[in-house]
Coordinates of C-alpha atoms (C1' of nucleotides) in Angstrom, one line a residue:
Chain A
M215 CA 25.0 57.8 44.5
E216 CA 26.5 54.6 45.6
V217 CA 25.0 51.2 44.7
K218 CA 25.6 48.5 47.2
L219 CA 27.3 45.5 45.6
P220 CA 26.7 41.9 47.0
T221 CA 29.4 40.2 48.7
F222 CA 30.8 36.9 47.6
N223 CA 31.9 34.4 50.2
S224 CA 32.9 31.6 48.0
V225 CA 32.4 31.9 44.3
F226 CA 34.0 30.1 41.3
S227 CA 34.4 32.0 38.1
I228 CA 35.8 31.3 34.7
D229 CA 37.9 33.5 32.6
C230 CA 38.8 32.8 28.9
V231 CA 41.8 33.7 26.8
I232 CA 40.6 33.3 23.3
F233 CA 43.4 33.5 20.7
G234 CA 42.9 34.4 17.1
F235 CA 45.2 35.2 14.2
E236 CA 44.4 37.8 11.6
A237 CA 46.4 40.0 9.3
G238 CA 49.6 38.3 10.5
E239 CA 48.9 39.3 14.0
L240 CA 48.1 37.3 17.1
K241 CA 45.1 38.6 18.9
I242 CA 42.9 37.9 21.8
L243 CA 39.2 38.6 22.6
L244 CA 38.4 41.3 25.0
I245 CA 35.2 42.6 26.3
E246 CA 34.2 45.9 27.7
R247 CA 32.5 45.3 31.0
N248 CA 29.0 46.7 31.6
E249 CA 28.8 45.8 35.3
E250 CA 30.6 46.8 38.5
P251 CA 33.2 46.2 39.6
F252 CA 35.4 47.4 36.8
K253 CA 32.6 48.7 34.8
D254 CA 33.7 50.0 31.5
W255 CA 37.1 48.4 31.8
L256 CA 38.5 46.0 29.3
A257 CA 38.6 42.4 30.5
L258 CA 38.8 38.8 29.5
P259 CA 35.5 37.2 28.9
G260 CA 34.6 35.6 32.2
Y261 CA 31.7 35.0 34.6
I262 CA 30.5 33.1 37.5
V263 CA 30.1 29.3 37.6
E264 CA 26.6 28.0 38.2
Q265 CA 25.9 25.3 40.7
D266 CA 24.7 22.6 38.4
E267 CA 27.4 22.9 35.6
S268 CA 30.9 21.5 35.4
I269 CA 33.6 24.1 35.1
D270 CA 34.3 22.9 31.6
D271 CA 30.6 23.4 30.7
A272 CA 30.6 26.8 32.3
A273 CA 33.6 27.8 30.3
E274 CA 31.7 27.2 27.0
R275 CA 28.5 28.9 28.3
I276 CA 30.2 31.9 29.6
L277 CA 32.2 32.4 26.4
Y278 CA 29.0 32.2 24.4
E279 CA 27.1 34.6 26.5
L280 CA 29.9 37.2 26.3
T281 CA 31.0 36.8 22.7
G282 CA 28.5 34.7 20.8
L283 CA 31.3 32.1 20.1
R284 CA 30.3 28.5 20.4
D285 CA 31.8 25.0 20.3
L286 CA 35.3 26.0 20.8
H287 CA 37.6 23.5 22.4
M288 CA 38.5 25.2 25.7
Q289 CA 41.6 24.1 27.5
Q290 CA 41.9 24.8 31.2
F291 CA 45.3 26.2 32.1
H292 CA 45.6 27.6 35.6
T293 CA 43.5 28.7 38.6
F294 CA 44.0 32.0 40.3
G295 CA 43.1 32.1 43.9
E296 CA 44.6 35.2 45.7
V297 CA 42.4 36.4 48.5
N298 CA 42.0 40.0 47.2
R299 CA 41.9 39.3 43.5
H300 CA 38.2 40.3 43.4
P301 CA 37.0 43.5 45.2
Q302 CA 33.6 42.0 46.0
G303 CA 34.8 39.1 48.1
R304 CA 36.3 35.6 47.6
V305 CA 36.2 34.6 43.9
I306 CA 38.5 32.0 42.7
T307 CA 38.8 31.8 38.9
V308 CA 39.6 28.9 36.6
A309 CA 41.3 30.2 33.4
Y310 CA 40.8 28.5 30.0
Y311 CA 42.2 29.2 26.6
A312 CA 40.9 28.5 23.1
L313 CA 42.0 29.0 19.6
I314 CA 39.8 30.1 16.8
R315 CA 40.0 31.1 13.2
I316 CA 38.9 34.8 13.1
N317 CA 38.0 34.9 9.5
G318 CA 35.0 33.0 8.6
Q319 CA 33.6 33.8 12.0
K320 CA 30.6 36.0 12.1
E321 CA 31.3 39.1 14.2
V322 CA 31.7 38.6 17.9
K323 CA 29.0 40.2 20.0
P324 CA 27.7 39.7 23.6
V325 CA 24.5 37.8 24.0
T326 CA 24.0 39.1 27.5
Q327 CA 24.1 42.5 29.1
Y328 CA 27.2 41.8 31.2
A329 CA 29.4 43.1 28.4
K330 CA 28.9 46.1 26.3
N331 CA 30.8 44.7 23.4
A332 CA 33.5 42.2 22.4
F333 CA 36.4 42.7 20.0
W334 CA 39.7 41.4 18.9
H335 CA 42.9 43.0 20.3
P336 CA 46.5 42.4 19.2
V337 CA 48.5 40.7 22.0
N338 CA 51.3 43.0 21.6
D339 CA 49.7 46.1 22.6
L340 CA 47.4 45.2 25.4
P341 CA 46.0 47.8 27.7
K342 CA 45.8 47.2 31.5
L343 CA 42.9 44.8 32.1
A344 CA 40.4 44.4 34.9
F345 CA 41.1 42.3 38.0
D346 CA 44.3 40.1 37.5
H347 CA 43.4 39.5 33.9
S348 CA 46.7 40.8 32.7
E349 CA 48.4 38.1 34.6
I350 CA 46.0 35.5 33.4
F351 CA 46.6 36.5 29.9
E352 CA 50.3 36.3 30.3
T353 CA 50.1 32.8 31.9
G354 CA 47.9 31.6 29.0
F355 CA 50.1 33.0 26.4
N356 CA 53.1 31.1 28.0
K357 CA 51.0 28.0 27.8
I358 CA 50.4 28.1 24.2
R359 CA 53.9 29.1 23.4
R360 CA 55.2 26.0 25.3
R361 CA 52.6 23.8 23.5
L362 CA 53.0 25.1 20.1
N363 CA 55.4 22.2 19.0
Y364 CA 53.3 19.3 20.2
Q365 CA 49.7 20.4 20.2
P366 CA 47.9 21.3 17.0
I367 CA 47.6 25.0 18.1
A368 CA 48.7 26.6 14.9
F369 CA 46.1 24.7 12.7
E370 CA 43.2 25.8 14.9
L371 CA 44.3 29.5 14.3
L372 CA 44.8 29.3 10.6
P373 CA 42.1 29.0 7.9
E374 CA 41.5 25.5 6.7
K375 CA 43.7 26.2 3.6
F376 CA 46.9 28.1 4.3
T377 CA 50.3 28.7 2.8
L378 CA 53.5 27.7 4.5
T379 CA 54.5 31.4 4.8
Q380 CA 51.3 32.0 6.8
L381 CA 52.1 29.1 9.0
Q382 CA 55.6 30.4 9.5
S383 CA 54.5 33.9 10.4
L384 CA 52.1 32.4 12.9
Y385 CA 54.9 30.5 14.6
E386 CA 56.9 33.6 14.6
A387 CA 54.1 35.6 16.3
V388 CA 53.6 33.0 18.9
L389 CA 57.3 32.5 19.6
N390 CA 58.3 36.0 19.1
K391 CA 61.3 35.2 17.0
K392 CA 62.2 35.0 13.3
L393 CA 62.7 31.5 11.9
D394 CA 64.5 30.3 8.9
K395 CA 62.3 29.8 5.8
R396 CA 64.1 26.8 4.4
N397 CA 64.5 25.1 7.6
F398 CA 61.0 25.7 8.7
R399 CA 59.6 24.2 5.6
K400 CA 61.8 21.3 5.6
K401 CA 60.8 20.5 9.1
M402 CA 57.1 21.0 8.8
L403 CA 56.8 19.0 5.7
S404 CA 59.0 16.2 7.1
Y405 CA 56.2 15.5 9.7
G406 CA 53.9 14.4 6.9
F407 CA 50.8 15.9 8.3
L408 CA 50.5 18.7 5.8
K409 CA 48.7 17.9 2.6
E410 CA 49.7 20.0 -0.3
L411 CA 46.6 21.0 -2.4
D412 CA 46.2 21.6 -6.1
E413 CA 45.1 25.1 -5.3
K414 CA 47.0 28.3 -5.0
Q415 CA 46.6 31.4 -3.0
K416 CA 44.4 34.0 -4.7
G417 CA 44.2 37.8 -4.7
V418 CA 47.9 38.6 -4.3
S419 CA 49.9 40.8 -6.6
Y420 CA 52.8 38.5 -6.8
R421 CA 53.5 34.9 -7.3
A422 CA 50.8 32.9 -5.6
A423 CA 51.8 30.3 -3.0
K424 CA 50.7 26.8 -2.8
L425 CA 47.9 25.9 -0.2
Y426 CA 48.1 23.2 2.2
K427 CA 45.7 21.5 4.6
F428 CA 46.2 20.1 8.0
D429 CA 45.7 16.4 8.4
R430 CA 44.7 16.0 11.9
R431 CA 44.6 12.1 11.8
K432 CA 48.2 12.0 10.9
Y433 CA 49.1 14.7 13.4
T434 CA 47.4 12.7 16.2
K435 CA 49.2 9.4 15.1
I436 CA 52.6 11.3 15.3
F437 CA 52.1 12.9 18.7
Q438 CA 50.0 10.3 20.4
N439 CA 53.0 8.6 22.0
D440 CA 54.0 11.8 23.5
L441 CA 52.7 12.2 27.0
N442 CA 49.2 13.7 27.0
L443 CA 49.2 17.3 28.1
D444 CA 45.5 17.8 28.1
K445 CA 45.6 18.3 31.8
Chain B
M670 CA 22.1 5.2 62.5
E671 CA 22.8 7.8 60.0
V672 CA 24.5 11.0 60.5
K673 CA 23.3 14.0 58.5
L674 CA 26.3 15.5 56.7
P675 CA 26.3 19.2 55.8
T676 CA 25.7 20.2 52.2
F677 CA 28.2 22.3 50.3
N678 CA 26.9 24.8 47.8
S679 CA 30.2 26.3 46.6
V680 CA 33.3 25.2 48.2
F681 CA 37.0 25.2 47.2
S682 CA 39.3 22.4 48.2
I683 CA 43.0 21.6 47.7
D684 CA 44.4 18.1 47.0
C685 CA 48.0 17.3 47.1
V686 CA 50.1 14.7 45.1
I687 CA 53.3 14.5 47.1
F688 CA 56.1 12.6 45.4
G689 CA 59.0 10.9 47.1
F690 CA 61.7 8.5 46.1
E691 CA 62.8 5.7 48.3
A692 CA 64.5 2.4 47.7
G693 CA 64.6 2.9 44.0
E694 CA 60.8 3.5 43.9
L695 CA 58.7 6.5 43.2
K696 CA 56.1 7.0 45.9
I697 CA 53.3 9.3 46.8
L698 CA 51.8 10.2 50.1
L699 CA 48.4 8.9 51.0
I700 CA 46.2 9.4 54.0
E701 CA 43.6 7.2 55.5
R702 CA 40.5 9.3 55.9
N703 CA 38.9 9.7 59.3
E704 CA 35.8 11.6 58.1
E705 CA 32.8 11.0 55.9
P706 CA 32.4 10.8 53.1
F707 CA 34.8 8.1 52.1
K708 CA 35.7 7.4 55.8
D709 CA 38.5 4.9 56.1
W710 CA 39.3 5.1 52.4
L711 CA 42.7 6.0 51.1
A712 CA 43.0 9.4 49.6
L713 CA 45.3 12.3 48.6
P714 CA 45.9 14.8 51.4
G715 CA 43.3 17.4 50.9
Y716 CA 41.0 19.7 52.6
I717 CA 38.8 22.8 52.3
V718 CA 40.2 26.2 51.6
E719 CA 39.5 28.9 54.2
Q720 CA 38.0 32.3 53.3
D721 CA 41.0 34.3 54.2
E722 CA 43.9 32.4 52.6
S723 CA 45.1 32.2 49.0
I724 CA 45.0 28.7 47.4
D725 CA 48.7 28.6 47.5
D726 CA 48.8 29.2 51.3
A727 CA 45.9 26.8 51.7
A728 CA 47.9 24.0 50.0
E729 CA 50.8 24.4 52.3
R730 CA 48.5 24.5 55.4
I731 CA 46.5 21.5 54.5
L732 CA 49.5 19.5 53.7
Y733 CA 51.0 20.3 57.1
E734 CA 47.8 19.4 58.9
L735 CA 47.4 16.1 57.2
T736 CA 51.0 14.9 57.1
G737 CA 53.2 17.1 59.3
L738 CA 55.2 18.2 56.3
R739 CA 56.1 21.8 56.0
D740 CA 57.7 24.3 53.5
L741 CA 57.5 22.2 50.4
H742 CA 57.4 24.1 47.2
M743 CA 53.9 23.3 46.0
Q744 CA 53.1 23.7 42.3
Q745 CA 49.5 23.9 41.1
F746 CA 48.7 21.7 38.2
H747 CA 45.0 21.3 37.5
T748 CA 41.6 22.1 38.8
F749 CA 38.8 19.4 38.9
G750 CA 35.3 20.8 38.7
E751 CA 32.8 18.1 37.7
V752 CA 29.4 18.7 39.2
N753 CA 29.3 15.4 41.0
R754 CA 32.8 14.8 42.0
H755 CA 32.0 15.3 45.7
P756 CA 28.9 13.4 47.2
Q757 CA 28.2 16.2 49.6
G758 CA 27.6 18.9 47.1
R759 CA 29.6 21.3 44.9
V760 CA 33.3 21.2 45.6
I761 CA 35.8 22.3 43.2
T762 CA 39.3 21.1 43.9
V763 CA 42.7 22.7 42.9
A764 CA 45.4 20.1 42.6
Y765 CA 49.0 20.6 43.7
Y766 CA 52.1 18.5 43.5
A767 CA 55.3 18.7 45.4
L768 CA 58.5 16.8 45.6
I769 CA 60.4 15.7 48.7
R770 CA 63.3 13.7 50.0
I771 CA 61.8 10.9 51.9
N772 CA 64.9 10.1 53.7
G773 CA 66.0 12.7 56.3
Q774 CA 62.4 13.5 56.8
K775 CA 60.9 12.7 60.1
E776 CA 58.0 10.4 59.9
V777 CA 54.8 11.7 58.3
K778 CA 52.0 12.0 60.6
P779 CA 48.7 13.9 60.6
V780 CA 48.4 16.8 62.9
T781 CA 44.6 17.0 62.9
Q782 CA 41.9 14.3 63.3
Y783 CA 40.8 14.5 59.7
A784 CA 43.2 11.7 58.7
K785 CA 43.9 8.5 60.7
N786 CA 47.4 8.3 59.3
A787 CA 49.6 9.2 56.5
F788 CA 52.1 7.0 54.6
W789 CA 54.2 6.5 51.5
H790 CA 52.8 4.3 48.8
P791 CA 54.6 3.2 45.5
V792 CA 53.0 4.7 42.5
N793 CA 53.0 1.5 40.6
D794 CA 50.6 -0.3 42.8
L795 CA 48.1 2.3 44.0
P796 CA 44.7 1.1 45.3
K797 CA 41.5 2.9 44.3
L798 CA 41.5 6.2 45.9
A799 CA 38.5 8.3 47.3
F800 CA 36.6 10.8 45.2
D801 CA 38.3 11.4 41.9
H802 CA 41.7 11.2 43.4
S803 CA 43.0 8.4 41.2
E804 CA 42.4 10.8 38.2
I805 CA 44.1 13.6 40.0
F806 CA 47.1 11.4 40.7
E807 CA 47.4 10.4 37.1
T808 CA 47.2 14.0 35.9
G809 CA 49.9 15.0 38.3
F810 CA 52.1 12.1 37.5
N811 CA 51.9 13.1 33.8
K812 CA 52.8 16.7 34.7
I813 CA 56.0 15.8 36.4
R814 CA 56.9 13.3 33.6
R815 CA 56.6 16.1 31.1
R816 CA 58.6 18.5 33.2
L817 CA 61.4 16.2 34.3
N818 CA 63.7 17.5 31.6
Y819 CA 63.4 21.1 32.2
Q820 CA 62.5 21.5 35.8
P821 CA 64.7 20.5 38.7
I822 CA 62.3 17.7 39.7
A823 CA 64.9 14.9 40.1
F824 CA 67.1 16.9 42.4
E825 CA 64.2 17.6 44.8
L826 CA 63.6 14.0 45.2
L827 CA 67.1 12.7 45.7
P828 CA 69.3 13.2 48.7
E829 CA 71.7 16.1 48.7
K830 CA 74.5 13.8 47.7
F831 CA 73.7 11.1 45.2
T832 CA 75.2 8.8 42.7
L833 CA 74.6 8.9 38.9
T834 CA 73.1 5.6 39.1
Q835 CA 70.6 6.8 41.7
L836 CA 69.8 9.7 39.4
Q837 CA 69.4 7.4 36.4
S838 CA 67.1 5.1 38.3
L839 CA 64.9 8.0 39.4
Y840 CA 64.6 9.1 35.7
E841 CA 63.7 5.5 34.8
A842 CA 61.1 5.3 37.4
V843 CA 59.4 8.6 36.4
L844 CA 59.6 7.9 32.7
N845 CA 58.9 4.3 33.1
K846 CA 61.6 3.2 30.7
K847 CA 65.2 2.0 30.7
L848 CA 68.0 4.4 29.7
D849 CA 71.4 3.7 28.4
K850 CA 74.1 4.2 31.2
R851 CA 76.7 5.7 29.1
N852 CA 74.5 8.1 27.3
F853 CA 72.7 9.2 30.3
R854 CA 75.8 10.1 32.1
K855 CA 77.3 11.8 29.2
K856 CA 74.2 13.9 28.7
M857 CA 73.7 14.7 32.4
L858 CA 77.4 15.7 33.0
S859 CA 77.5 17.8 29.8
Y860 CA 74.9 20.2 31.3
G861 CA 77.5 21.2 34.0
F862 CA 75.1 21.5 36.8
L863 CA 76.3 18.5 38.6
K864 CA 79.2 18.9 40.9
E865 CA 81.5 15.9 41.4
L866 CA 82.4 15.5 45.1
D867 CA 85.5 14.0 46.7
E868 CA 83.3 11.6 48.5
K869 CA 82.1 8.1 47.7
Q870 CA 79.0 6.2 48.5
K871 CA 79.2 4.3 51.7
G872 CA 77.8 1.0 53.0
V873 CA 77.8 -1.0 49.8
S874 CA 79.5 -4.3 49.4
Y875 CA 81.0 -3.5 46.0
R876 CA 82.9 -0.7 44.4
A877 CA 81.6 2.5 45.8
A878 CA 80.3 5.1 43.4
K879 CA 81.2 8.8 43.3
L880 CA 78.8 11.2 44.9
Y881 CA 77.5 14.3 43.1
K882 CA 75.7 17.5 44.2
F883 CA 73.1 19.5 42.3
D884 CA 74.1 23.1 41.5
R885 CA 70.8 24.9 41.4
R886 CA 72.5 28.2 40.4
K887 CA 73.9 26.7 37.3
Y888 CA 70.7 24.8 36.5
T889 CA 68.7 27.9 36.7
K890 CA 71.1 29.7 34.4
I891 CA 70.8 27.1 31.8
F892 CA 67.0 26.7 31.8
Q893 CA 66.0 30.3 32.5
N894 CA 65.8 31.1 28.9
D895 CA 63.3 28.4 28.4
L896 CA 59.7 29.6 28.8
N897 CA 58.6 29.6 32.4
L898 CA 56.3 26.9 33.1
D899 CA 55.5 27.8 36.6
K900 CA 52.0 28.5 35.8
Chain C
dA428 C1' 92.7 -15.4 46.4
dT429 C1' 88.6 -15.4 44.4
dA430 C1' 83.8 -14.4 43.6
dT431 C1' 80.4 -10.9 43.3
dA432 C1' 78.2 -6.8 42.2
dG433 C1' 78.0 -2.6 40.5
dT434 C1' 81.2 1.5 38.6
dG435 C1' 83.0 3.9 34.9
dT436 C1' 84.4 4.8 30.4
dG437 C1' 84.9 5.7 24.3
dT438 C1' 83.9 5.3 19.5
dC439 C1' 81.4 5.4 15.6
dA440 C1' 77.2 5.8 12.7
dA441 C1' 72.9 7.9 12.2
dA442 C1' 69.8 11.6 12.6
dT443 C1' 68.9 16.3 13.5
dT444 C1' 69.8 21.1 13.4
dT445 C1' 71.7 25.1 11.6
dA446 C1' 73.5 28.5 8.3
dC447 C1' 73.1 30.4 4.2
dA448 C1' 71.6 32.7 -1.5
dC449 C1' 69.4 32.9 -5.6
dC450 C1' 66.3 32.0 -9.4
dA451 C1' 61.1 31.5 -10.3
dT452 C1' 56.7 33.4 -10.7
dT453 C1' 53.0 36.6 -10.8
dA454 C1' 50.6 41.0 -11.2
dA455 C1' 51.0 45.8 -11.5
dA456 C1' 53.2 49.7 -13.4
dT457 C1' 55.2 51.8 -17.3
Chain D
dA81 C1' 55.9 44.4 -24.4
dT82 C1' 59.0 45.2 -20.9
dT83 C1' 60.2 46.2 -16.4
dT84 C1' 59.6 46.3 -11.6
dA85 C1' 58.2 44.8 -7.1
dA86 C1' 57.1 41.4 -4.1
dT87 C1' 57.1 37.0 -2.5
dG88 C1' 57.6 31.8 -3.6
dG89 C1' 60.3 28.0 -3.6
dT90 C1' 64.4 25.2 -3.4
dG91 C1' 69.7 22.3 -1.6
dT92 C1' 73.9 21.6 0.4
dA93 C1' 77.5 21.2 3.7
dA94 C1' 79.0 21.7 8.5
dA95 C1' 78.2 21.1 13.2
dT96 C1' 75.7 19.1 16.8
dT97 C1' 73.1 15.7 19.1
dT98 C1' 71.5 11.2 19.7
dG99 C1' 71.9 6.3 20.0
dA100 C1' 73.9 1.8 20.0
dC101 C1' 77.1 -0.9 22.0
dA102 C1' 81.1 -4.1 25.7
dC103 C1' 84.5 -4.6 28.9
dA104 C1' 88.0 -3.6 32.4
dC105 C1' 88.1 -1.6 37.2
dT106 C1' 87.3 -1.6 42.2
dA107 C1' 85.5 -2.6 46.7
dT108 C1' 83.8 -5.9 49.7
dA109 C1' 82.6 -10.5 51.5
dT110 C1' 83.9 -15.1 51.8

DNA sequence: ATATAGTGTGTCAAATTTACACCATTAAAT
DNA sequence: ATTTAATGGTGTAAATTTGACACACTATAT
């Protein structure tokens, strides 16, 4: 029994690479598709742009509908427009990334029926994804790698209060290389945008580390002279 | 007498920011539009993507049709998708930049009727452009600024043989700041991707400068370990 | 021969980056 | 109470990179 799918002549879609950091691992949000094509496949959250919404607005809406996440700062990073990237016709997709604190987030869960469910998956062990989504992911991952040192990427992934070791292990996860502890701390603290708190880490069975907070105001002041990379 | 224009529901277009360097000035290629909307306005070369071509292919085709330029390496940099950016309906545009040696290039000239003509215009004194093209230009200009130091941008803009002073003045034009002559030379030569020729500059009424060539092979070797920014 | 205009070069101080190892603290186990 | 296990927190010295800075050289035109 075959169902006839509609044909697209000229459709825009959005796909989202949502990064989170949990248990020392960098993860992205995947959905299990509930629609043809690629029904039951894993995919990036993505859908079609409506006529009356900007692509930036569409990115926020679509992410919400497929995962229940709202108010993320979505950053466009590339557009994929190969002729045959979508089996149903001509669909050009604009890809966005966003960063989120996984903890303190209620569980991710689709609001519409287009996805069966949504979940976090480590970036290091991704299965093959629907469409050209594996390529989209790679491109997005490269983007945040490149921007890690002049955009406040790390601080949107960490909890509000974090230790320097957590910060370092996030850097190591994104850059995929080990860093020197003493040099890393010296460098980070020298910027002056980390505020040392009077609090310490809790619930560990060894010496508790100091907690720090990110001062976005100071960060912005330091990097504002740098060329804007928003677009 | 009013002509009824068609309405677009969902159309992709391409716009191109083509950089050139001439007479010590950074320039971009503009066209004078020959079609509504914005007939007679100055604009970036751009047009609508066909059903059966990828956006990368479309970028090359459209640039050729509007300017007669072929075989440039076009680099996508951002997609603009505000709802009302095009007065005739919903048109999302993918922006590309490219770099070219203006000299040694036959004159730029539209191949189709969509543009009245095409010409080089200094980036420092741009008029208001059609649609959101001024914003597109700014975004593209920021991109190449940012990439100047790890992509071979300068060498695609200069003639094959160039002096270090020409190279420096290009850097100064892109970065919009003065650089120190001795430090600039020291740094550039230290990379090892500039090959000193036995030839000298001709036609100047003062001491002629040495000419250099860019060694792309060596450049690539040096920057290949850097994260790929192609996308 | 001289005026002009741009070419080509070196040093030193300051700042940044890199390499590297051990004692301190806490909680859990004994 | 002591020990163990695990991670926290810290400084110095060498190497490299960056930045500031000035003048003699050379080719042409007059």
